[in-house]
PDB file of C-alpha atoms in Angstrom:
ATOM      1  CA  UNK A 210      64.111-165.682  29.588  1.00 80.00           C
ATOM      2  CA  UNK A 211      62.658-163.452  26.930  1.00 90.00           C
ATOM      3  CA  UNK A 212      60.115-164.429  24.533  1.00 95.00           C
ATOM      4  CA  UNK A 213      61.212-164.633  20.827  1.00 96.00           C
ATOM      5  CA  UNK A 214      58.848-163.853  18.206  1.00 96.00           C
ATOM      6  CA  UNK A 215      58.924-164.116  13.992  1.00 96.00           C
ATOM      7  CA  UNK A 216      56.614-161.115  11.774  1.00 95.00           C
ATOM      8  CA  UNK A 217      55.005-162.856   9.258  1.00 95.00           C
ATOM      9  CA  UNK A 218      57.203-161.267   6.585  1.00 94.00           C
ATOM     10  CA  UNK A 219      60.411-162.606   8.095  1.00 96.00           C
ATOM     11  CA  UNK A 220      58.491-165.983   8.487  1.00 96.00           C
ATOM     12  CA  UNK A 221      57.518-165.976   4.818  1.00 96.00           C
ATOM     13  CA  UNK A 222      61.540-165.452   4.191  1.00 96.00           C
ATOM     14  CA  UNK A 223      62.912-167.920   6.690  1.00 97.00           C
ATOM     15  CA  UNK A 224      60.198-170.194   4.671  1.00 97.00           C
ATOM     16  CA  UNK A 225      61.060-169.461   0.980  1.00 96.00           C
ATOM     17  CA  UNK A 226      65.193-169.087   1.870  1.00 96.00           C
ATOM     18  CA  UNK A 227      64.764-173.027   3.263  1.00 96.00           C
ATOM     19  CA  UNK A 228      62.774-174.417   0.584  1.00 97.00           C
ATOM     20  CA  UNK A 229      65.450-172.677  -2.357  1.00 96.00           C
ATOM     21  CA  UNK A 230      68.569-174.418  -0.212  1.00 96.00           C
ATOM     22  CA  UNK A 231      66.679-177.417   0.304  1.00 97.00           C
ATOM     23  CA  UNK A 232      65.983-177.354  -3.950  1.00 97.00           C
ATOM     24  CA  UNK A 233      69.854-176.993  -4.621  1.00 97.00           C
ATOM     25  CA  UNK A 234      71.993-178.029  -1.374  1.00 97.00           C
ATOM     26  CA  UNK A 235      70.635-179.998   1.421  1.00 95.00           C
ATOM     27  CA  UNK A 236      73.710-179.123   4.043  1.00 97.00           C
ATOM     28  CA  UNK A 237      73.256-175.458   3.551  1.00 96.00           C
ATOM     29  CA  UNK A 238      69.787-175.956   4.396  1.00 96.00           C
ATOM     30  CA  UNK A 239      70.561-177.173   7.407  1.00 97.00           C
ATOM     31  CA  UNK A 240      73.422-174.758   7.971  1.00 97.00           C
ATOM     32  CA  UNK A 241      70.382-172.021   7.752  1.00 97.00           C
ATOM     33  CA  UNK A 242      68.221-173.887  10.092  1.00 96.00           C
ATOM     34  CA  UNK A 243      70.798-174.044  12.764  1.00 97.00           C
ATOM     35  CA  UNK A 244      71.629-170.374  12.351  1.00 97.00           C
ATOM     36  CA  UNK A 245      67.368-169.609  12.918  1.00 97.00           C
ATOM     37  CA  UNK A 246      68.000-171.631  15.833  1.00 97.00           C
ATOM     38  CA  UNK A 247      71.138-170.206  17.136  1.00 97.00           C
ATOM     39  CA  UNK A 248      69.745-166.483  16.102  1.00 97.00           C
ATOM     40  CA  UNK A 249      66.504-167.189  18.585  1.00 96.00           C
ATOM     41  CA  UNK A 250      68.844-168.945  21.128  1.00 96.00           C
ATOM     42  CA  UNK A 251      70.756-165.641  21.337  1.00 97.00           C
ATOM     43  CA  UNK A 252      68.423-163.340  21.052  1.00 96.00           C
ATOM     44  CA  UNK A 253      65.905-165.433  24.441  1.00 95.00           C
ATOM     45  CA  UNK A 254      69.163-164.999  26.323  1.00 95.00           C
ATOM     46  CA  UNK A 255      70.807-161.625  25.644  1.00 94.00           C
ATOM     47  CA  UNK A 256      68.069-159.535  24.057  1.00 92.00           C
ATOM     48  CA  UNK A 257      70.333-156.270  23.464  1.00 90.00           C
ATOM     49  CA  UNK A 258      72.885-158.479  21.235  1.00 92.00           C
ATOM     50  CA  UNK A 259      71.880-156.729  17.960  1.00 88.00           C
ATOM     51  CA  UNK A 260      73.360-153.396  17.084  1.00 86.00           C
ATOM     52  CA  UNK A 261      72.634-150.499  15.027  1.00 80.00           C
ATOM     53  CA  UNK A 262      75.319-150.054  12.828  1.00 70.00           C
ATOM     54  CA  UNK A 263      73.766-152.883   9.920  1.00 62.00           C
ATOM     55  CA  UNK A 264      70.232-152.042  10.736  1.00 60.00           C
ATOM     56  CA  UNK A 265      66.721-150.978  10.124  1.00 64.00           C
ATOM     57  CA  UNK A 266      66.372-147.207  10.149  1.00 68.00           C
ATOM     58  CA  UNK A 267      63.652-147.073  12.613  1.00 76.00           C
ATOM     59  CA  UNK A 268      64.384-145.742  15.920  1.00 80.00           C
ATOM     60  CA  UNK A 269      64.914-148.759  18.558  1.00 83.00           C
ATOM     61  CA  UNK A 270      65.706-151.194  15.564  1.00 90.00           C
ATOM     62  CA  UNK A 271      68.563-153.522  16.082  1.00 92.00           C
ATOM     63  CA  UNK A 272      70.516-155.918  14.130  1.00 92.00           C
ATOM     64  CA  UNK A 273      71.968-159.647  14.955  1.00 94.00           C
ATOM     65  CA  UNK A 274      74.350-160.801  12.487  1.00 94.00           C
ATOM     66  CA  UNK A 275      74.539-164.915  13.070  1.00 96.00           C
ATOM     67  CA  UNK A 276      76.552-166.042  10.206  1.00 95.00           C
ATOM     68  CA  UNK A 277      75.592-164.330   6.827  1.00 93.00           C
ATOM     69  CA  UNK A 278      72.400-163.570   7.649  1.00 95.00           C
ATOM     70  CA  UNK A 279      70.862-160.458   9.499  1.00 94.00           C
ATOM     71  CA  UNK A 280      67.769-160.315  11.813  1.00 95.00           C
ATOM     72  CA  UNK A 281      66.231-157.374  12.472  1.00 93.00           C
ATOM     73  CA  UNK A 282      64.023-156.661  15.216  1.00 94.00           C
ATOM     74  CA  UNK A 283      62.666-154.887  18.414  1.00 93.00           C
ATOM     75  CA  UNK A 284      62.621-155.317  21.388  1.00 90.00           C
ATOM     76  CA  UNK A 285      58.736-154.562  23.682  1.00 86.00           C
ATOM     77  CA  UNK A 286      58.975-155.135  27.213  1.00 83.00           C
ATOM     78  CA  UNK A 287      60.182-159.298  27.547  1.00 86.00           C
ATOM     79  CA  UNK A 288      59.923-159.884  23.999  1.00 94.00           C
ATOM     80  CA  UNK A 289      61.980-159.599  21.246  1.00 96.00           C
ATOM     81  CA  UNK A 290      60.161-159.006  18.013  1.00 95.00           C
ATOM     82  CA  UNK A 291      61.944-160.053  14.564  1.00 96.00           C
ATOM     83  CA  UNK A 292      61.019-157.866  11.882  1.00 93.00           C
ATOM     84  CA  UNK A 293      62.934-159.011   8.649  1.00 92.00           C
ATOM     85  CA  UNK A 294      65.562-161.612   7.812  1.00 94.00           C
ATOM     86  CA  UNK A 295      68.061-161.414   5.057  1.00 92.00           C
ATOM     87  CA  UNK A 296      71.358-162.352   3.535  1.00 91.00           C
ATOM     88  CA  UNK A 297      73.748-159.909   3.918  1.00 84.00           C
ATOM     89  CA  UNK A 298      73.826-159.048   0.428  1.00 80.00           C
ATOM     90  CA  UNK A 299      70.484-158.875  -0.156  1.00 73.00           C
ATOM     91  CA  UNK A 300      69.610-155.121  -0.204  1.00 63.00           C
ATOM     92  CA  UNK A 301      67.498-153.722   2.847  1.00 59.00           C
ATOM     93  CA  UNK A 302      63.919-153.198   2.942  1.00 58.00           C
ATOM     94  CA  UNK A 303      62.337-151.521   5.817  1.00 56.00           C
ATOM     95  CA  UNK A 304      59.732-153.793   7.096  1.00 54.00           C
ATOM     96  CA  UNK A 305      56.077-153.006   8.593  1.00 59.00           C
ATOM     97  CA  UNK A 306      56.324-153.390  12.230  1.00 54.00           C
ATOM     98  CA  UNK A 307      52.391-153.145  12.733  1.00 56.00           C
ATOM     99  CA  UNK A 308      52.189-156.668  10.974  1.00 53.00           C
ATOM    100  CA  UNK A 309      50.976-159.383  12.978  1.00 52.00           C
ATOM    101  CA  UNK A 310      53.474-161.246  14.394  1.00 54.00           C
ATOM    102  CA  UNK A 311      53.905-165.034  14.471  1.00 54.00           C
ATOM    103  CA  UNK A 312      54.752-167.090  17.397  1.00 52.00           C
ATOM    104  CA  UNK A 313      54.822-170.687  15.522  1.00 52.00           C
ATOM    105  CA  UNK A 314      57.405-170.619  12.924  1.00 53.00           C
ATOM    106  CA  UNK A 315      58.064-174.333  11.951  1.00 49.00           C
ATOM    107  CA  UNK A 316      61.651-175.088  10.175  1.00 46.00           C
ATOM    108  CA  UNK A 317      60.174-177.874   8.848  1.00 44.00           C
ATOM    109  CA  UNK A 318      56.965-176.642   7.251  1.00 44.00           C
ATOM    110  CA  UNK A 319      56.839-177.009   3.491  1.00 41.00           C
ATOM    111  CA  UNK A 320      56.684-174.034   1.569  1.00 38.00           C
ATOM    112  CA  UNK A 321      57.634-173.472  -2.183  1.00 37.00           C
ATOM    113  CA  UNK A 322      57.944-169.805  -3.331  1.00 39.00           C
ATOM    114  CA  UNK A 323      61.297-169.528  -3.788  1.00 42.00           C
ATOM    115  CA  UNK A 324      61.945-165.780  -4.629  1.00 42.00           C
ATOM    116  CA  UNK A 325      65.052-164.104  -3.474  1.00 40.00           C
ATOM    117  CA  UNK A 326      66.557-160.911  -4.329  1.00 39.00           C
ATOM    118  CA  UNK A 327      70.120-160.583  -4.396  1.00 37.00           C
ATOM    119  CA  UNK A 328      72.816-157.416  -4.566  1.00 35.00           C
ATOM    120  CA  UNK A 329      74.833-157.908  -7.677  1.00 31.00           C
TER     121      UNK A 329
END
């Protein structure tokens, strides 16, 4: 089974995305932590399930779309490296893959900047 890991920059969003929907809906912050879950399940079982048409511009970037969110990552050897998250409408920013990537993201960690930045 492959290893699935979280950048710190798409740890610091799956952080700050469940703080804001715990702050203003409860369910959909659950709804987001079961699509983390279900995005890692996927990706530790079928590693190529991403594809290129929603994704990064970097060569050997690929894209999972679990409900309205998109992970982008990369895959190195048996892991699968996630390099951003985002809502689908929130407007793409390519990521630094040389960050330090972070094998213990906890759902339940507190964290309270709650910046987001939306398409109109």
């Amino acid at each position: 089974m492959t290893r699935v890991r979280v950048s710190k920059e798409a740890a610091n969003f799956i952080r700050s995305e469940a703080a804001y929907l715990r702050r203003r809906n409860p369910h959909a912050a659950q709804s987001f932590s079961d699509t983390i879950r279900r995005a890692k399940d996927v990706l530790r079982t079928f590693a190529d399930a991403g594809n290129v048409t929603h994704g990064l511009q970097i060569d050997g970037g690929l894209t999972l779309v679990v409900d309205a969110y998109l992970f982008d990552y990369m895959r190195d050897d048996d892991d699968v490296n996630i390099i951003a998250v985002r809502h689908g409408r929130m407007l793409q920013l390519t990521p630094n893959v040389e960050e330090e990537l972070d094998d213990g993201l906890d759902m339940e960690e507190p964290y309270d900047d709650s910046s987001s930045t939306f398409r109109s």
